[in-house]
Amino acid sequence: MNKFKFKQSIPLMVMNILIAVLAIVGAVFNIINLVKFADNAGRTIAFIILLLVCLVMLAFAVWIYFFSYYLIEEDGFKLIFGPIKNVVDVSAITEICLYKGKDSLVVYFGEENYQIILIKKEDYDAFYNAVKSINEKVFYNVKNDVENTPVK
């Protein structure tokens, strides 16, 4: 089993932090209102529901931040992005290409399908070696071409 931590892009990190902050602010607001309006059953139920929504949002943000990674095993190449999981057969991987112009590592599954891999630069070779240990047919290609780099 080879595990590679998902490298979060700046927009994703900002969105994740924003969701976490809004969830915390919402939870605090709802707790204050729960105490303030404890005698009103209708409001209490509404604030409890909103508090639960805020806690679920916070859990989701934490889940994505801390539990997003790529996993390469005999039974598949897995992308775990918090609660979202995608599994592809390792034998379907035909090429791993490093586009130096945009510093993008791309895994190709045949001619048309590809996945941009967001990991640390230092892990590029280890990632290729992990795939190569399971699928001998895959080859590693380095290109300097910026124009034909797949879009992130």
Coordinates of N, CA and C in Angstrom, one line a residue:
M1 N 0.8 -1.2 0.0 CA 0.0 0.0 0.0 C 0.9 1.2 0.0
N2 N 0.7 2.1 -0.9 CA 1.4 3.4 -1.1 C 0.4 4.5 -1.0
K3 N 0.6 5.4 0.0 CA -0.3 6.5 0.3 C 0.4 7.8 0.0
F4 N -0.3 8.7 -0.7 CA 0.3 10.0 -1.1 C -0.7 11.0 -0.7
K5 N -0.3 11.9 0.2 CA -1.2 13.0 0.7 C -1.6 13.9 -0.5
F6 N -2.9 14.3 -0.5 CA -3.4 15.2 -1.5 C -2.9 16.6 -1.2
K7 N -2.3 17.3 -2.2 CA -1.8 18.6 -2.0 C -2.9 19.6 -2.3
Q8 N -3.4 20.3 -1.3 CA -4.6 21.2 -1.5 C -4.1 22.5 -2.3
S9 N -4.9 22.8 -3.3 CA -4.6 24.1 -4.0 C -5.1 25.2 -3.1
I10 N -4.6 26.4 -3.4 CA -4.9 27.6 -2.6 C -6.4 27.9 -2.6
P11 N -7.1 27.9 -3.8 CA -8.6 28.1 -3.7 C -9.3 27.1 -2.9
L12 N -8.9 25.8 -3.0 CA -9.6 24.8 -2.2 C -9.3 25.0 -0.7
M13 N -8.1 25.4 -0.3 CA -7.7 25.6 1.1 C -8.5 26.8 1.6
V14 N -8.6 27.9 0.8 CA -9.4 29.0 1.2 C -10.8 28.7 1.4
M15 N -11.4 27.9 0.5 CA -12.8 27.5 0.6 C -13.0 26.6 1.8
N16 N -12.1 25.7 2.1 CA -12.2 24.9 3.2 C -12.1 25.6 4.6
I17 N -11.2 26.6 4.6 CA -11.1 27.4 5.8 C -12.3 28.3 6.0
L18 N -12.8 28.8 4.9 CA -14.0 29.7 5.0 C -15.2 28.8 5.5
I19 N -15.4 27.6 5.0 CA -16.5 26.8 5.4 C -16.3 26.5 6.9
A20 N -15.1 26.2 7.4 CA -14.9 25.9 8.8 C -15.2 27.1 9.7
V21 N -14.7 28.3 9.2 CA -15.0 29.5 10.0 C -16.5 29.8 10.1
L22 N -17.1 29.7 9.0 CA -18.6 29.9 9.0 C -19.3 28.9 9.8
A23 N -18.9 27.7 9.8 CA -19.5 26.6 10.6 C -19.3 26.9 12.1
I24 N -18.1 27.3 12.5 CA -17.9 27.7 13.9 C -18.7 28.9 14.3
V25 N -18.7 29.9 13.5 CA -19.5 31.1 13.8 C -20.9 30.8 13.9
G26 N -21.4 30.0 13.0 CA -22.8 29.6 13.0 C -23.2 28.7 14.3
A27 N -22.3 27.8 14.6 CA -22.5 27.0 15.8 C -22.5 27.9 17.1
V28 N -21.6 28.8 17.2 CA -21.6 29.7 18.4 C -22.8 30.5 18.4
F29 N -23.2 31.1 17.3 CA -24.5 31.9 17.2 C -25.7 31.1 17.6
N30 N -25.8 29.8 17.2 CA -26.9 29.0 17.5 C -26.9 28.6 19.0
I31 N -25.7 28.3 19.5 CA -25.6 28.0 21.0 C -26.1 29.2 21.8
I32 N -25.6 30.4 21.5 CA -26.0 31.6 22.2 C -27.5 31.7 22.1
N33 N -28.1 31.5 21.0 CA -29.6 31.7 20.8 C -30.3 30.6 21.5
L34 N -29.7 29.4 21.6 CA -30.4 28.3 22.3 C -30.6 28.7 23.8
V35 N -29.5 29.2 24.3 CA -29.5 29.6 25.7 C -30.5 30.8 25.9
K36 N -30.4 31.8 25.0 CA -31.2 33.0 25.1 C -32.7 32.7 24.9
F37 N -33.1 31.8 24.0 CA -34.5 31.6 23.8 C -34.9 30.1 24.2
A38 N -34.4 29.7 25.3 CA -34.7 28.3 25.7 C -36.1 28.1 26.1
D39 N -36.9 29.1 26.4 CA -38.3 29.0 26.8 C -39.2 28.8 25.6
N40 N -38.7 29.1 24.3 CA -39.5 29.0 23.1 C -39.2 27.7 22.4
A41 N -40.1 26.7 22.4 CA -39.9 25.4 21.9 C -39.6 25.5 20.4
G42 N -40.4 26.3 19.6 CA -40.2 26.4 18.2 C -38.8 26.9 17.8
R43 N -38.4 27.9 18.5 CA -37.1 28.5 18.2 C -36.0 27.5 18.6
T44 N -36.2 26.8 19.8 CA -35.2 25.9 20.2 C -34.9 24.7 19.2
I45 N -36.0 24.2 18.7 CA -35.9 23.2 17.7 C -35.1 23.7 16.4
A46 N -35.5 24.9 16.0 CA -34.8 25.5 14.8 C -33.4 25.7 15.1
F47 N -33.0 26.2 16.3 CA -31.6 26.4 16.6 C -30.8 25.1 16.7
I48 N -31.5 24.1 17.2 CA -30.8 22.8 17.3 C -30.5 22.2 15.9
I49 N -31.5 22.4 15.0 CA -31.3 21.9 13.6 C -30.2 22.7 12.9
L50 N -30.2 24.0 13.1 CA -29.1 24.8 12.5 C -27.8 24.5 13.1
L51 N -27.7 24.2 14.4 CA -26.5 23.8 15.1 C -26.0 22.5 14.5
L52 N -26.8 21.6 14.3 CA -26.4 20.3 13.6 C -25.9 20.5 12.2
V53 N -26.5 21.4 11.5 CA -26.1 21.7 10.1 C -24.7 22.3 10.2
C54 N -24.4 23.2 11.1 CA -23.1 23.8 11.3 C -22.0 22.8 11.7
L55 N -22.4 21.9 12.5 CA -21.5 20.8 13.0 C -21.1 19.9 11.8
V56 N -22.1 19.6 11.0 CA -21.9 18.7 9.8 C -21.0 19.4 8.8
M57 N -21.2 20.7 8.6 CA -20.3 21.5 7.7 C -18.9 21.5 8.2
L58 N -18.7 21.7 9.5 CA -17.4 21.7 10.1 C -16.7 20.3 10.0
A59 N -17.5 19.2 10.2 CA -16.9 17.9 10.1 C -16.5 17.6 8.7
F60 N -17.3 18.1 7.7 CA -17.0 17.9 6.3 C -15.7 18.6 5.9
A61 N -15.5 19.8 6.4 CA -14.3 20.6 6.1 C -13.1 19.9 6.7
V62 N -13.2 19.5 7.9 CA -12.1 18.8 8.5 C -11.8 17.5 7.8
W63 N -12.9 16.7 7.4 CA -12.7 15.5 6.7 C -11.9 15.7 5.4
I64 N -12.3 16.7 4.7 CA -11.6 16.9 3.4 C -10.2 17.3 3.6
Y65 N -9.9 18.2 4.6 CA -8.6 18.7 4.8 C -7.6 17.6 5.3
F66 N -8.1 16.8 6.2 CA -7.2 15.8 6.8 C -7.2 14.4 6.2
F67 N -8.3 14.1 5.5 CA -8.4 12.7 5.0 C -8.6 12.7 3.5
S68 N -7.7 13.4 2.8 CA -7.7 13.4 1.3 C -6.3 12.9 0.8
Y69 N -6.3 11.8 0.1 CA -5.1 11.2 -0.4 C -5.3 10.3 -1.5
Y70 N -4.2 9.9 -2.1 CA -4.2 8.9 -3.2 C -3.6 7.6 -2.6
L71 N -4.2 6.5 -3.0 CA -3.8 5.2 -2.5 C -3.6 4.3 -3.7
I72 N -2.4 3.7 -3.7 CA -2.1 2.7 -4.8 C -1.9 1.4 -4.2
E73 N -2.8 0.5 -4.5 CA -2.8 -0.9 -4.0 C -3.0 -1.8 -5.2
E74 N -2.8 -3.1 -4.9 CA -3.0 -4.2 -5.9 C -4.4 -4.1 -6.6
D75 N -5.4 -3.8 -5.8 CA -6.8 -3.8 -6.3 C -7.2 -2.5 -6.9
G76 N -6.4 -1.5 -6.9 CA -6.8 -0.2 -7.6 C -6.0 1.0 -7.2
F77 N -6.1 2.0 -8.0 CA -5.6 3.4 -7.8 C -6.8 4.1 -7.2
K78 N -6.7 4.6 -6.0 CA -7.8 5.2 -5.3 C -7.6 6.7 -5.0
L79 N -8.6 7.5 -5.3 CA -8.6 8.9 -4.8 C -9.6 9.0 -3.7
I80 N -9.1 9.3 -2.5 CA -10.0 9.5 -1.4 C -9.9 11.0 -1.1
F81 N -11.1 11.6 -1.3 CA -11.2 13.1 -1.1 C -12.3 13.3 0.0
G82 N -11.9 13.1 1.2 CA -12.9 13.2 2.3 C -13.9 12.0 2.1
P83 N -15.2 12.4 2.0 CA -16.2 11.3 1.8 C -16.3 10.8 0.3
I84 N -15.6 11.5 -0.6 CA -15.7 11.1 -2.0 C -14.6 10.1 -2.3
K85 N -14.9 9.0 -2.9 CA -13.9 8.0 -3.3 C -14.1 7.6 -4.7
N86 N -12.9 7.4 -5.4 CA -12.9 7.0 -6.8 C -11.9 6.0 -6.9
V87 N -12.2 4.8 -7.5 CA -11.3 3.7 -7.7 C -11.1 3.4 -9.2
V88 N -9.9 3.3 -9.6 CA -9.6 2.9 -11.0 C -8.6 1.7 -11.0
D89 N -8.8 0.8 -11.8 CA -7.9 -0.4 -11.9 C -6.5 0.1 -12.3
V90 N -5.5 -0.3 -11.6 CA -4.1 0.2 -11.9 C -3.7 -0.3 -13.3
S91 N -4.2 -1.4 -13.7 CA -3.8 -1.9 -15.1 C -4.4 -1.0 -16.2
A92 N -5.3 -0.1 -15.9 CA -5.9 0.8 -16.9 C -5.0 2.0 -17.1
I93 N -4.0 2.2 -16.2 CA -3.1 3.3 -16.3 C -2.1 3.0 -17.5
T94 N -2.0 3.9 -18.4 CA -1.1 3.7 -19.6 C 0.1 4.5 -19.5
E95 N 0.0 5.7 -18.9 CA 1.1 6.6 -18.9 C 1.0 7.6 -17.7
I96 N 2.2 7.9 -17.1 CA 2.3 9.0 -16.1 C 3.2 10.1 -16.8
C97 N 2.7 11.3 -16.9 CA 3.4 12.3 -17.6 C 3.6 13.5 -16.6
L98 N 4.8 14.0 -16.6 CA 5.1 15.2 -15.9 C 5.3 16.3 -16.9
Y99 N 4.4 17.3 -16.8 CA 4.5 18.5 -17.6 C 5.3 19.6 -16.8
K100 N 6.5 19.8 -17.2 CA 7.4 20.7 -16.5 C 7.0 22.1 -16.6
G101 N 6.3 22.5 -17.7 CA 5.9 23.9 -17.9 C 5.0 24.4 -16.8
K102 N 4.0 23.5 -16.4 CA 3.1 23.9 -15.3 C 3.3 23.0 -14.1
D103 N 4.3 22.2 -14.1 CA 4.6 21.3 -13.0 C 3.4 20.5 -12.6
S104 N 2.8 19.8 -13.5 CA 1.7 19.0 -13.3 C 2.0 17.5 -13.6
L105 N 1.6 16.7 -12.7 CA 1.7 15.2 -12.8 C 0.4 14.7 -13.3
V106 N 0.3 14.0 -14.4 CA -0.9 13.6 -15.0 C -0.9 12.1 -15.2
V107 N -1.9 11.4 -14.8 CA -2.1 9.9 -15.0 C -3.1 9.7 -16.1
Y108 N -2.7 9.0 -17.2 CA -3.5 8.8 -18.3 C -4.1 7.4 -18.2
F109 N -5.4 7.2 -18.5 CA -6.1 6.0 -18.6 C -6.5 5.8 -20.1
G110 N -5.6 5.4 -20.9 CA -6.0 5.3 -22.4 C -5.7 6.7 -23.0
E111 N -6.4 6.9 -24.1 CA -6.1 8.1 -24.9 C -6.8 9.4 -24.4
E112 N -8.0 9.3 -23.9 CA -8.8 10.4 -23.6 C -8.9 10.7 -22.1
N113 N -8.9 9.7 -21.3 CA -9.1 9.9 -19.8 C -7.8 10.1 -19.1
Y114 N -7.9 11.1 -18.2 CA -6.7 11.4 -17.4 C -7.1 12.0 -16.0
Q115 N -6.2 12.0 -15.1 CA -6.4 12.5 -13.8 C -5.2 13.3 -13.4
I116 N -5.3 14.6 -13.1 CA -4.2 15.4 -12.6 C -4.0 15.0 -11.1
I117 N -2.7 14.7 -10.8 CA -2.4 14.3 -9.5 C -1.8 15.4 -8.7
L118 N -2.4 15.7 -7.6 CA -1.9 16.9 -6.8 C -1.2 16.3 -5.5
I119 N 0.1 16.1 -5.7 CA 0.9 15.7 -4.5 C 2.2 16.6 -4.5
K120 N 3.0 16.4 -3.5 CA 4.3 17.1 -3.4 C 5.2 16.7 -4.5
K121 N 6.0 17.7 -5.0 CA 6.9 17.4 -6.1 C 7.9 16.3 -5.7
E122 N 8.3 16.2 -4.5 CA 9.2 15.2 -4.0 C 8.6 13.8 -4.1
D123 N 7.3 13.7 -4.2 CA 6.7 12.4 -4.3 C 6.4 11.9 -5.7
Y124 N 6.7 12.7 -6.7 CA 6.4 12.3 -8.1 C 7.1 10.9 -8.4
D125 N 8.4 10.8 -8.2 CA 9.1 9.5 -8.5 C 8.5 8.3 -7.7
A126 N 8.3 8.6 -6.4 CA 7.7 7.5 -5.6 C 6.3 7.1 -6.1
F127 N 5.6 8.0 -6.5 CA 4.2 7.7 -7.1 C 4.4 6.9 -8.3
Y128 N 5.2 7.3 -9.2 CA 5.4 6.5 -10.5 C 5.9 5.1 -10.1
N129 N 6.9 5.0 -9.2 CA 7.4 3.6 -8.8 C 6.4 2.7 -8.2
A130 N 5.5 3.3 -7.4 CA 4.4 2.6 -6.8 C 3.4 2.0 -7.9
V131 N 3.1 2.8 -8.9 CA 2.3 2.4 -10.0 C 3.0 1.3 -10.8
K132 N 4.3 1.6 -11.1 CA 5.1 0.7 -11.9 C 5.2 -0.7 -11.2
S133 N 5.3 -0.7 -9.9 CA 5.4 -2.0 -9.2 C 4.2 -2.9 -9.4
I134 N 3.1 -2.3 -9.7 CA 1.8 -3.1 -9.9 C 1.6 -3.2 -11.4
N135 N 1.8 -2.2 -12.2 CA 1.5 -2.2 -13.6 C 2.8 -2.0 -14.4
E136 N 3.5 -3.1 -14.9 CA 4.7 -3.0 -15.6 C 4.6 -2.2 -16.9
K137 N 3.4 -2.1 -17.5 CA 3.2 -1.5 -18.8 C 3.3 0.0 -18.8
V138 N 3.1 0.6 -17.6 CA 3.0 2.0 -17.5 C 4.4 2.6 -17.8
F139 N 4.4 3.8 -18.5 CA 5.7 4.4 -18.7 C 5.6 5.9 -18.2
Y140 N 6.8 6.4 -17.9 CA 6.9 7.8 -17.4 C 7.4 8.7 -18.5
N141 N 6.7 9.8 -18.7 CA 7.1 10.7 -19.7 C 7.2 12.1 -19.1
V142 N 8.3 12.9 -19.5 CA 8.5 14.3 -19.1 C 8.4 15.1 -20.3
K143 N 7.5 16.1 -20.2 CA 7.3 17.1 -21.4 C 7.5 18.5 -20.9
N144 N 8.0 19.3 -21.7 CA 8.2 20.7 -21.4 C 7.1 21.6 -22.0
D145 N 6.2 21.0 -22.7 CA 5.1 21.6 -23.4 C 4.1 22.2 -22.5
V146 N 3.9 23.5 -22.5 CA 2.9 24.2 -21.6 C 1.5 24.2 -22.3
E147 N 1.5 24.4 -23.6 CA 0.2 24.5 -24.3 C -0.6 23.3 -24.3
N148 N 0.0 22.1 -24.2 CA -0.8 20.8 -24.3 C -1.0 20.2 -22.9
T149 N -0.7 21.0 -21.8 CA -0.9 20.5 -20.5 C -2.4 20.5 -20.2
P150 N -2.8 19.3 -19.6 CA -4.2 19.3 -19.2 C -4.5 20.4 -18.2
V151 N -5.8 20.9 -18.2 CA -6.2 22.0 -17.3 C -6.5 21.4 -16.0
K152 N -6.0 22.1 -14.9 CA -6.4 21.6 -13.5 C -7.8 21.9 -13.2

